[in-house]
């Protein structure tokens, strides 16, 4: 509380009524039991196991701060190719763009990966966008009105795929799919102006999407979601963290220079102000957010009737100011690569990439102690049994509280200290009222993809 007050005073943004409310609430804060905390943290857990490929399983979880939650996640197997697609999406200005993007982007990528002959056959059989994927943990359904618009856009996109010339790399597929979806969302809002299409167009989302196919890993990043690869040195047992994404924000000097170079010198002081695009938007690349992309006359015609004068940002002279252009990274997986963590900035605001990798690594090692002791299918000596029991006894204190590693990360992000998890800390932050919790933390979405080391070893032979 004291840290929060000092921070707000430095910003000159203290509302006395809010502070009074916080002090009153602090004195009356409910005491959550460990059971209550577990119920909250585990409410959105999901785990999916696989066999026969480079991915063993993935864990995912979400914890909301906004209401409704502005984060989204999606995971799916490509039905006509051998890849797994996973993505995390962090919305702003509402949840619409993140929710819609998470449902559609994987379908665009999956269709783009199919060779033209097979794609034509599928389209001749009247294949719909959702038939290209086997989604996991997918609970969102579009209403018929908006679904028909999206299916029409997908049909046009698939038709364009058939007219492609030459071969296309996975990097090109992911880049073109992201940009095409962004363009489709723009066109849909202009041609089919409604409350729903405008909600998508005027909100925005940053995203991180990974495609895993055997030993080939591709990651597309737009904005400030993050992907980190956790690898272990077989000799020393030390963990290393490799970032596979770049944050597109004002702390990225190259990104700032890119944007300034695209606009006249007389806009140098207004394009990025107080570390935000036109003084408003923190990410410097995003899906949606067409109030920073459309020409002024389009904003005035399409958005202003619904959103008023605020639809046009200040100092809006030479649009577009924003792009959905993703950065694509490729990595060939090796046996030392154990897992990939995708997360929205709600996690990265609290933990560094190396902290995240070490926590997941510790969770991997400790998770074995959550299972019953299994004896080998052979005769064993009493001394060997004694060693097994002694090893288990020393390891039991290291076992994690959560089976799901995404939950383990969220728990440590909120309640971790140098001495372990502090219940009072995590209980307090989970007890904050909806009108102030957003000041302390963001929505958190985490997906951890685990690789099969034996499979990856076989790809080296």
Coordinates of N, CA, C and O in Angstrom, one line a residue, residues 104 108 149-150 152-158 160 177-192 197 200 290:
X104 N -9.1 -16.7 -34.4 CA -9.0 -16.7 -35.9 C -7.5 -16.8 -36.4 O -7.3 -17.4 -37.4
X108 N -5.9 -19.1 -39.7 CA -5.2 -18.5 -40.9 C -3.9 -19.2 -41.1 O -3.5 -19.5 -42.2
X149 N -19.6 -13.3 -41.0 CA -18.7 -12.3 -41.5 C -17.3 -12.9 -41.5 O -16.5 -12.7 -42.5
X150 N -16.9 -13.5 -40.4 CA -15.6 -14.1 -40.3 C -15.4 -15.2 -41.3 O -14.3 -15.4 -41.9
X152 N -16.8 -15.6 -44.2 CA -16.6 -15.0 -45.5 C -15.2 -14.5 -45.8 O -14.6 -14.7 -46.8
X153 N -14.6 -13.8 -44.7 CA -13.3 -13.3 -44.8 C -12.3 -14.5 -45.0 O -11.3 -14.4 -45.8
X154 N -12.5 -15.6 -44.2 CA -11.6 -16.7 -44.3 C -11.7 -17.4 -45.7 O -10.7 -17.8 -46.2
X155 N -12.9 -17.4 -46.2 CA -13.1 -18.0 -47.6 C -12.3 -17.2 -48.6 O -11.6 -17.8 -49.5
X156 N -12.3 -15.9 -48.5 CA -11.5 -15.1 -49.4 C -10.0 -15.3 -49.2 O -9.3 -15.4 -50.2
X157 N -9.6 -15.4 -48.0 CA -8.2 -15.6 -47.7 C -7.8 -17.0 -48.2 O -6.7 -17.1 -48.9
X158 N -8.6 -18.0 -48.0 CA -8.2 -19.3 -48.5 C -8.1 -19.3 -50.1 O -7.2 -20.0 -50.7
X160 N -7.3 -16.8 -51.9 CA -6.0 -16.2 -52.2 C -4.8 -17.1 -52.0 O -3.8 -17.0 -52.8
X177 N -0.1 -14.3 -42.3 CA -1.4 -14.6 -41.7 C -1.8 -13.5 -40.7 O -2.9 -13.1 -40.6
X178 N -0.8 -13.1 -39.9 CA -1.0 -12.0 -38.9 C -1.5 -10.7 -39.7 O -2.5 -10.1 -39.3
X179 N -0.8 -10.3 -40.7 CA -1.1 -9.1 -41.4 C -2.4 -9.2 -42.1 O -3.2 -8.3 -42.2
X180 N -2.7 -10.4 -42.7 CA -4.0 -10.6 -43.4 C -5.2 -10.5 -42.4 O -6.2 -9.9 -42.7
X181 N -5.0 -11.1 -41.2 CA -6.1 -11.1 -40.2 C -6.3 -9.6 -39.8 O -7.5 -9.2 -39.7
X182 N -5.2 -8.9 -39.6 CA -5.4 -7.5 -39.2 C -6.1 -6.7 -40.3 O -7.0 -5.9 -40.0
X183 N -5.7 -6.9 -41.5 CA -6.4 -6.3 -42.6 C -7.9 -6.6 -42.7 O -8.7 -5.8 -43.0
X184 N -8.2 -7.9 -42.5 CA -9.6 -8.4 -42.5 C -10.4 -7.7 -41.4 O -11.6 -7.3 -41.7
X185 N -9.9 -7.6 -40.3 CA -10.6 -6.9 -39.2 C -10.9 -5.5 -39.5 O -11.9 -4.9 -39.1
X186 N -9.9 -4.8 -40.2 CA -10.2 -3.4 -40.6 C -11.3 -3.4 -41.6 O -12.2 -2.6 -41.5
X187 N -11.2 -4.2 -42.6 CA -12.2 -4.2 -43.7 C -13.6 -4.5 -43.2 O -14.6 -3.9 -43.6
X188 N -13.7 -5.5 -42.3 CA -14.9 -5.9 -41.7 C -15.6 -4.8 -41.0 O -16.8 -4.6 -41.1
X189 N -14.8 -4.0 -40.3 CA -15.4 -2.9 -39.5 C -15.9 -1.8 -40.4 O -16.9 -1.1 -40.1
X190 N -15.2 -1.6 -41.5 CA -15.6 -0.5 -42.5 C -16.8 -0.9 -43.3 O -17.8 -0.2 -43.5
X191 N -16.8 -2.2 -43.8 CA -17.9 -2.6 -44.7 C -19.1 -3.1 -43.9 O -20.2 -3.1 -44.5
X192 N -18.9 -3.6 -42.7 CA -20.1 -4.1 -41.9 C -20.1 -3.4 -40.5 O -20.1 -4.1 -39.5
X197 N -18.3 -5.3 -34.7 CA -17.1 -5.1 -35.5 C -16.3 -3.9 -35.1 O -15.1 -3.9 -35.1
X200 N -14.2 -4.6 -32.0 CA -12.9 -5.3 -32.3 C -11.9 -4.3 -32.9 O -10.7 -4.3 -32.6
X290 N -7.4 0.4 -34.8 CA -7.4 1.1 -36.1 C -7.5 2.6 -35.9 O -7.4 3.3 -36.9

